[in-house]
CSV table of C-alpha atoms and ligand atoms in Angstrom, one decimal:
chain,number,residue,atom,x,y,z
L,1135,UNK,CA,3.3,147.6,98.5
L,1136,UNK,CA,1.6,150.9,99.1
L,1137,UNK,CA,3.9,154.0,99.1
L,1138,UNK,CA,2.6,155.5,102.3
L,1139,UNK,CA,6.0,156.5,103.7
L,1140,UNK,CA,9.2,154.9,104.8
L,1141,UNK,CA,9.1,151.2,105.3
L,1142,UNK,CA,9.2,149.5,108.7
L,1143,UNK,CA,10.4,146.2,110.2
L,1144,UNK,CA,7.0,144.5,109.4
L,1145,UNK,CA,7.5,145.1,105.7
L,1146,UNK,CA,11.1,143.7,106.0
L,1147,UNK,CA,10.3,140.5,107.7
L,1148,UNK,CA,6.7,140.0,106.3
L,1149,UNK,CA,7.5,140.7,102.7
L,1150,UNK,CA,10.8,142.1,101.6
L,1151,UNK,CA,13.1,139.4,102.9
L,1152,UNK,CA,10.9,136.9,101.0
L,1153,UNK,CA,11.0,139.0,97.8
L,1154,UNK,CA,14.8,139.1,97.9
L,1155,UNK,CA,15.0,135.3,98.4
L,1156,UNK,CA,12.5,134.6,95.6
L,1157,UNK,CA,14.5,136.5,93.0
L,1158,UNK,CA,16.7,133.4,92.6
L,1159,UNK,CA,13.8,131.1,91.9
L,1160,UNK,CA,11.3,133.3,90.0
L,1161,UNK,CA,10.9,136.2,87.6
L,1162,UNK,CA,9.7,138.8,90.1
L,1163,UNK,CA,7.6,141.9,89.5
L,1164,UNK,CA,7.4,144.6,92.3
L,1165,UNK,CA,4.5,146.9,92.2
L,1166,UNK,CA,4.3,150.3,93.9
L,1167,UNK,CA,0.5,150.4,94.6
L,1168,UNK,CA,0.1,154.2,94.4
L,1169,UNK,CA,-3.6,154.1,93.6
L,1170,UNK,CA,-4.2,151.7,96.5
L,1171,UNK,CA,-2.5,154.2,98.8
L,1172,UNK,CA,-5.4,156.6,98.1
L,1173,UNK,CA,-7.7,154.3,100.1
L,1174,UNK,CA,-6.1,155.5,103.4
L,1175,UNK,CA,-5.2,159.0,102.3
L,1176,UNK,CA,-6.8,160.8,99.4
L,1177,UNK,CA,-4.1,163.4,99.3
L,1178,UNK,CA,-1.9,162.4,96.3
L,1179,UNK,CA,0.8,165.1,96.7
L,1180,UNK,CA,3.2,162.9,98.6
L,1181,UNK,CA,2.8,159.8,96.4
L,1182,UNK,CA,5.7,160.6,94.0
L,1183,UNK,CA,8.2,161.3,96.8
L,1184,UNK,CA,6.9,158.3,98.8
L,1185,UNK,CA,7.3,156.0,95.8
L,1186,UNK,CA,10.8,157.2,95.3
L,1187,UNK,CA,11.6,156.5,99.0
L,1188,UNK,CA,10.1,153.1,98.7
L,1189,UNK,CA,12.2,152.1,95.7
L,1190,UNK,CA,15.2,153.3,97.7
L,1191,UNK,CA,14.1,151.0,100.6
L,1192,UNK,CA,13.6,148.1,98.2
L,1193,UNK,CA,17.0,148.5,96.6
L,1194,UNK,CA,18.6,148.8,100.1
L,1195,UNK,CA,16.9,145.6,101.2
L,1196,UNK,CA,18.4,143.8,98.2
L,1197,UNK,CA,16.0,143.9,95.3
L,1198,UNK,CA,18.1,143.6,92.1
L,1199,UNK,CA,16.8,146.0,89.5
L,1200,UNK,CA,18.5,144.1,86.7
L,1201,UNK,CA,16.4,141.1,87.4
L,1202,UNK,CA,13.2,142.4,89.0
L,1203,UNK,CA,11.3,145.3,87.5
L,1204,UNK,CA,9.9,147.9,90.0
L,1205,UNK,CA,7.0,150.1,88.8
L,1206,UNK,CA,4.1,152.3,89.8
L,1207,UNK,CA,0.5,151.1,89.3
L,1208,UNK,CA,-0.5,154.5,88.0
L,1209,UNK,CA,2.1,154.4,85.2
L,1210,UNK,CA,0.9,151.1,83.7
L,1211,UNK,CA,-2.6,151.9,82.5
L,1212,UNK,CA,-3.7,148.3,82.0
L,1213,UNK,CA,-4.1,147.9,85.8
L,1214,UNK,CA,-7.1,150.1,85.7
L,1215,UNK,CA,-8.6,148.4,82.7
L,1216,UNK,CA,-8.3,144.9,84.1
L,1217,UNK,CA,-9.7,146.1,87.4
L,1218,UNK,CA,-12.8,147.3,85.5
L,1219,UNK,CA,-13.3,144.0,83.8
L,1220,UNK,CA,-12.8,142.0,87.1
L,1221,UNK,CA,-15.3,144.3,88.9
L,1222,UNK,CA,-18.0,142.7,86.7
L,1223,UNK,CA,-17.1,139.2,87.9
L,1224,UNK,CA,-17.5,139.6,91.7
L,1225,UNK,CA,-20.4,140.5,94.0
L,1226,UNK,CA,-20.4,143.3,96.6
L,1227,UNK,CA,-21.5,140.7,99.1
L,1228,UNK,CA,-18.3,138.8,98.6
L,1229,UNK,CA,-16.2,141.9,99.0
L,1230,UNK,CA,-18.1,142.9,102.1
L,1231,UNK,CA,-17.1,139.6,103.7
L,1232,UNK,CA,-13.4,140.3,103.2
L,1233,UNK,CA,-11.9,140.1,106.7
L,1234,UNK,CA,-9.1,142.6,106.0
L,1235,UNK,CA,-11.7,145.2,105.1
L,1236,UNK,CA,-13.3,144.6,108.5
L,1237,UNK,CA,-9.9,144.9,110.2
L,1238,UNK,CA,-9.1,148.2,108.5
L,1239,UNK,CA,-12.5,149.7,109.3
L,1240,UNK,CA,-11.9,148.8,112.9
L,1241,UNK,CA,-8.2,149.8,113.2
L,1242,UNK,CA,-8.6,153.0,111.3
L,1243,UNK,CA,-12.0,153.8,112.9
L,1244,UNK,CA,-13.5,154.5,109.5
L,1245,UNK,CA,-17.0,155.8,109.6
L,1246,UNK,CA,-17.7,155.2,105.9
L,1247,UNK,CA,-16.2,152.9,103.3
L,1248,UNK,CA,-15.3,154.2,99.9
L,1249,UNK,CA,-15.9,152.1,96.8
L,1250,UNK,CA,-12.1,152.0,96.4
L,1251,UNK,CA,-11.8,150.3,99.8
L,1252,UNK,CA,-14.4,147.7,99.0
L,1253,UNK,CA,-12.8,147.1,95.6
L,1254,UNK,CA,-9.2,147.1,97.0
L,1255,UNK,CA,-8.8,143.3,96.4
L,1256,UNK,CA,-10.2,143.6,92.9
L,1257,UNK,CA,-7.5,146.1,91.9
L,1258,UNK,CA,-5.0,143.9,93.7
L,1259,UNK,CA,-6.2,140.9,91.6
L,1260,UNK,CA,-5.6,142.9,88.5
L,1261,UNK,CA,-2.1,143.9,89.8
L,1262,UNK,CA,-1.2,140.2,90.2
L,1263,UNK,CA,-2.9,138.7,87.2
L,1264,UNK,CA,-1.7,141.3,84.7
L,1265,UNK,CA,1.7,139.7,85.1
L,1266,UNK,CA,0.1,136.2,85.2
L,1267,UNK,CA,1.6,135.9,88.7
L,1268,UNK,CA,1.9,132.4,90.1
L,1269,UNK,CA,3.3,133.1,93.6
L,1270,UNK,CA,2.5,136.2,95.6
L,1271,UNK,CA,4.8,136.7,98.6
L,1272,UNK,CA,2.7,138.6,101.2
L,1273,UNK,CA,2.1,139.1,104.9
L,1274,UNK,CA,-0.7,137.2,106.6
L,1275,UNK,CA,-3.2,140.1,106.3
L,1276,UNK,CA,-3.1,139.8,102.5
L,1277,UNK,CA,-4.1,136.1,102.2
L,1278,UNK,CA,-7.8,136.8,101.9
L,1279,UNK,CA,-7.0,139.0,98.9
L,1280,UNK,CA,-5.1,136.2,97.3
L,1281,UNK,CA,-8.1,134.0,97.7
L,1282,UNK,CA,-10.3,136.6,95.9
L,1283,UNK,CA,-7.6,136.8,93.2
L,1284,UNK,CA,-7.9,133.0,92.7
L,1285,UNK,CA,-11.7,133.3,92.5
L,1286,UNK,CA,-11.5,136.0,89.9
L,1287,UNK,CA,-8.9,134.1,87.8
L,1288,UNK,CA,-11.1,131.0,87.8
L,1289,UNK,CA,-14.3,133.0,87.0
L,1290,UNK,CA,-12.6,134.9,84.1
L,1291,UNK,CA,-11.2,131.7,82.6
L,1292,UNK,CA,-14.5,129.9,82.9
L,1293,UNK,CA,-16.4,132.8,81.4
L,1294,UNK,CA,-14.1,133.8,78.5
L,1295,UNK,CA,-11.2,131.3,78.1
L,1296,UNK,CA,-8.0,130.3,79.8
L,1297,UNK,CA,-5.7,133.3,80.4
L,1298,UNK,CA,-4.8,133.5,84.1
L,1299,UNK,CA,-3.1,131.1,86.5
L,1300,UNK,CA,-4.6,130.8,90.0
L,1301,UNK,CA,-1.8,132.2,92.1
L,1302,UNK,CA,-0.9,131.1,95.6
L,1303,UNK,CA,0.1,133.3,98.5
L,1304,UNK,CA,3.4,132.6,100.2
L,1305,UNK,CA,3.9,134.0,103.7
L,1306,UNK,CA,7.3,134.3,105.6
L,1307,UNK,CA,8.1,132.8,108.9
L,1308,UNK,CA,7.0,136.1,110.4
L,1309,UNK,CA,3.8,136.8,108.6
L,1310,UNK,CA,2.5,139.3,111.2
L,1311,UNK,CA,5.1,141.3,113.1
L,1312,UNK,CA,3.4,143.2,116.0
L,1313,UNK,CA,4.1,146.9,116.5
L,1314,UNK,CA,5.4,148.5,119.7
L,1315,UNK,CA,1.8,148.6,121.1
L,1316,UNK,CA,1.2,144.9,120.3
L,1317,UNK,CA,-1.2,145.5,117.4
L,1318,UNK,CA,0.0,144.7,113.8
L,1319,UNK,CA,3.0,146.9,113.0
L,1320,UNK,CA,1.6,149.5,110.6
L,1321,UNK,CA,2.5,153.0,109.4
L,1322,UNK,CA,-1.0,154.3,110.0
L,1323,UNK,CA,-1.0,153.1,113.7
L,1324,UNK,CA,2.3,154.9,114.5
L,1325,UNK,CA,3.7,151.8,116.3
L,1326,UNK,CA,6.5,151.0,113.9
L,1327,UNK,CA,10.3,150.9,113.8
L,1328,UNK,CA,11.4,152.3,110.4
L,1329,UNK,CA,14.2,150.8,108.3
L,1330,UNK,CA,15.6,154.3,108.2
L,1331,UNK,CA,15.5,154.8,112.0
L,1332,UNK,CA,18.9,155.6,113.6
L,1333,UNK,CA,20.4,153.4,116.4
L,1334,UNK,CA,19.2,156.0,119.0
L,1335,UNK,CA,15.7,156.1,117.6
L,1336,UNK,CA,15.4,152.4,117.6
L,1337,UNK,CA,16.6,152.2,121.3
L,1338,UNK,CA,14.2,155.1,122.2
L,1339,UNK,CA,11.2,153.4,120.5
L,1340,UNK,CA,12.0,150.0,122.0
L,1341,UNK,CA,11.8,151.4,125.5
L,1342,UNK,CA,8.2,152.2,124.8
L,1343,UNK,CA,7.3,148.6,123.7
L,1344,UNK,CA,4.6,146.9,125.7
L,1345,UNK,CA,5.7,143.7,127.6
L,1346,UNK,CA,3.9,141.1,129.8
L,1347,UNK,CA,1.5,143.2,131.8
L,1348,UNK,CA,2.0,140.8,134.8
L,1349,UNK,CA,5.7,141.7,135.0
L,1350,UNK,CA,5.4,144.9,136.9
L,1351,UNK,CA,8.7,145.1,138.9
L,1352,UNK,CA,12.1,144.2,137.6
L,1353,UNK,CA,12.3,141.0,139.5
L,1354,UNK,CA,8.8,139.7,138.8
L,1355,UNK,CA,8.9,136.5,136.7
L,1356,UNK,CA,7.7,137.2,133.1
L,1357,UNK,CA,5.9,135.2,130.5
L,1358,UNK,CA,8.0,135.5,127.3
L,1359,UNK,CA,5.4,133.8,125.1
L,1360,UNK,CA,3.0,136.7,125.6
L,1361,UNK,CA,5.7,139.4,125.3
L,1362,UNK,CA,6.2,141.1,121.9
L,1363,UNK,CA,9.8,142.0,122.7
L,1364,UNK,CA,10.5,138.2,123.0
L,1365,UNK,CA,9.0,137.8,119.6
L,1366,UNK,CA,11.4,140.4,118.2
L,1367,UNK,CA,14.3,138.4,119.9
L,1368,UNK,CA,13.1,135.4,118.0
L,1369,UNK,CA,13.6,137.2,114.7
L,1370,UNK,CA,16.5,139.4,115.4
L,1371,UNK,CA,18.4,137.6,118.1
L,1372,UNK,CA,17.8,133.9,117.6
L,1373,UNK,CA,21.1,132.9,119.3
L,1374,UNK,CA,20.1,134.3,122.7
L,1375,UNK,CA,16.5,133.2,122.8
L,1376,UNK,CA,17.0,130.4,125.3
L,1377,UNK,CA,19.0,132.6,127.7
L,1378,UNK,CA,16.5,135.5,127.5
L,1379,UNK,CA,13.6,133.1,128.2
L,1380,UNK,CA,15.4,131.8,131.3
L,1381,UNK,CA,16.2,135.3,132.5
L,1382,UNK,CA,12.7,136.5,131.9
L,1383,UNK,CA,10.9,133.6,133.6
L,1384,UNK,CA,13.2,133.6,136.6
L,1385,UNK,CA,12.9,137.4,137.0
L,1386,UNK,CA,16.6,137.9,136.7
L,1387,UNK,CA,16.3,139.9,133.4
L,1388,UNK,CA,14.4,143.2,133.7
L,1389,UNK,CA,12.3,144.5,130.8
L,1390,UNK,CA,14.5,147.5,130.1
L,1391,UNK,CA,17.7,145.5,129.8
L,1392,UNK,CA,15.8,143.0,127.6
L,1393,UNK,CA,14.5,145.7,125.4
L,1394,UNK,CA,17.9,147.4,125.0
L,1395,UNK,CA,19.6,144.1,124.1
L,1396,UNK,CA,16.9,143.6,121.5
L,1397,UNK,CA,17.3,147.1,120.1
L,1398,UNK,CA,21.1,146.5,119.7
L,1399,UNK,CA,20.3,143.4,117.6
L,1400,UNK,CA,17.8,145.2,115.5
L,1401,UNK,CA,20.4,147.9,114.9
L,1402,UNK,CA,22.9,145.3,113.9
L,1403,UNK,CA,20.5,143.5,111.5
L,1404,UNK,CA,19.4,146.6,109.8
L,1405,UNK,CA,22.8,148.4,109.6
L,1406,UNK,CA,23.7,147.1,106.1
L,1407,UNK,CA,20.2,148.2,104.8
L,1408,UNK,CA,20.7,151.7,106.3
L,1409,UNK,CA,24.1,151.9,104.6
L,1410,UNK,CA,22.9,150.9,101.2
L,1411,UNK,CA,19.9,153.2,101.7
L,1412,UNK,CA,22.1,156.2,102.2
L,1413,UNK,CA,24.1,155.3,99.1
L,1414,UNK,CA,21.0,155.0,96.8
L,1415,UNK,CA,19.4,158.1,98.4
L,1416,UNK,CA,22.5,160.1,97.3
L,1417,UNK,CA,22.0,159.0,93.7
L,1418,UNK,CA,18.4,160.1,92.9
L,1419,UNK,CA,18.9,160.1,89.1
L,1420,UNK,CA,20.0,156.5,89.2
L,1421,UNK,CA,16.9,155.5,91.2
L,1422,UNK,CA,14.6,157.4,88.9
L,1423,UNK,CA,16.1,155.6,85.9
L,1424,UNK,CA,15.6,152.2,87.6
L,1425,UNK,CA,11.9,153.1,88.0
L,1426,UNK,CA,11.5,154.3,84.4
L,1427,UNK,CA,13.1,151.1,83.1
L,1428,UNK,CA,11.0,148.9,85.4
L,1429,UNK,CA,7.9,150.7,84.1
L,1430,UNK,CA,8.8,150.2,80.5
L,1431,UNK,CA,9.4,146.4,81.1
L,1432,UNK,CA,6.1,146.1,83.1
L,1433,UNK,CA,4.1,147.7,80.2
L,1434,UNK,CA,5.3,145.2,77.8
L,1435,UNK,CA,4.0,142.2,79.8
L,1436,UNK,CA,0.8,144.1,80.8
L,1437,UNK,CA,0.1,144.8,77.2
L,1438,UNK,CA,0.7,141.2,76.1
L,1439,UNK,CA,-1.8,140.0,78.8
L,1440,UNK,CA,-4.4,142.5,77.8
L,1441,UNK,CA,-4.1,141.4,74.1
L,1442,UNK,CA,-5.0,137.9,75.3
L,1443,UNK,CA,-7.8,139.3,77.4
L,1444,UNK,CA,-9.2,141.2,74.5
L,1445,UNK,CA,-8.9,138.2,72.2
L,1446,UNK,CA,-10.8,135.8,74.4
L,1447,UNK,CA,-13.4,138.4,75.2
L,1448,UNK,CA,-13.9,139.2,71.5
L,1449,UNK,CA,-13.1,142.8,72.1
L,1450,UNK,CA,-11.5,144.5,69.1
E,1507,AMP,P1,1.1,147.5,102.9
E,1507,AMP,O1,1.9,148.5,103.6
E,1507,AMP,O2,-0.2,147.2,103.5
E,1507,AMP,O3,1.0,147.8,101.4
E,1507,AMP,O4,1.9,146.1,103.0
E,1507,AMP,C1,2.9,145.7,102.1
E,1507,AMP,C2,3.3,144.2,102.4
E,1507,AMP,O5,4.0,144.2,103.7
E,1507,AMP,C3,2.2,143.3,102.5
E,1507,AMP,O6,2.6,142.0,101.9
E,1507,AMP,C4,1.9,143.1,103.9
E,1507,AMP,O7,1.3,141.9,104.3
E,1507,AMP,C5,3.3,143.2,104.5
E,1507,AMP,N1,3.2,143.8,105.9
E,1507,AMP,C6,2.8,145.0,106.3
E,1507,AMP,N2,2.9,145.1,107.6
E,1507,AMP,C7,3.3,143.9,108.1
E,1507,AMP,C8,3.5,143.4,109.4
E,1507,AMP,N3,3.4,144.2,110.5
E,1507,AMP,N4,4.0,142.1,109.6
E,1507,AMP,C9,4.1,141.4,108.5
E,1507,AMP,N5,3.9,141.8,107.2
E,1507,AMP,C10,3.5,143.0,107.0
């Protein structure tokens, strides 16, 4: 995950909840992609503070530091080295076809594409394969990157010798949570509800959410299946989905009431996270020690992998 600010509900339902559940089944590694963050903002001054905030969010969501190391990409040098080796094994044409690159160019209205943007999935492949990752829990937007990772693993193994597994992506039940404007929820689009938002902020933001454009007046019948607020009810208020559908379709339930009911459920679902967040945020030394320890553990695995890479490549 890139440390671009505080995390939002899309991160929670598209990635974090999955990470927490997978801890019981796998040895997890959690990467703070601080170099990747430079693709959308070259100003590096906020990276350290944002990385800290993100670790606090992860801990609050339930990542267990004793089991799952958390570490910054920039602090494990082998990421850069493996990225360089992988960059020789893929064509620019293949990277130009990457659909998430096209989506970013469109959404962020980029006029030019930096090499780092084009090579984003190559660095991501290094991030995954340095830990010989087998399963990568991601949101839907990341699946094309996992495909590139598999191709690079296969190409490296065929060229030099068997080192890397071909990892599979694993999406959650909510692989693409829309933001308040209906586009993908994203920090850079300013359409998100943050994990740290207060109950008042959540209600205020929910009031601005777009709904079915055909439901203009309170009593007009609505179409829940095209309404993003209804999709939030699915996630955060599953017990009342049938009743909300009926109320919306019959015109008895107005959008404002529907939104405020949804806001209350989001507040309820995220309250324990906010509580734990406040607790960790008040213990910055403990959080920094967790990060330091995670980085030390990551370096051990990264260096083992690179020893194998050097060996099969006959380098040193
Ligand atoms: P990023 O902020 O792009 O580094 O995303 C970190 C992780 O969160 C990736 O696995 C994304 O796929 C996931 N993610 C980000 N935004 C959303 C969203 N709106 N819905 C679902 N998953 C998301």
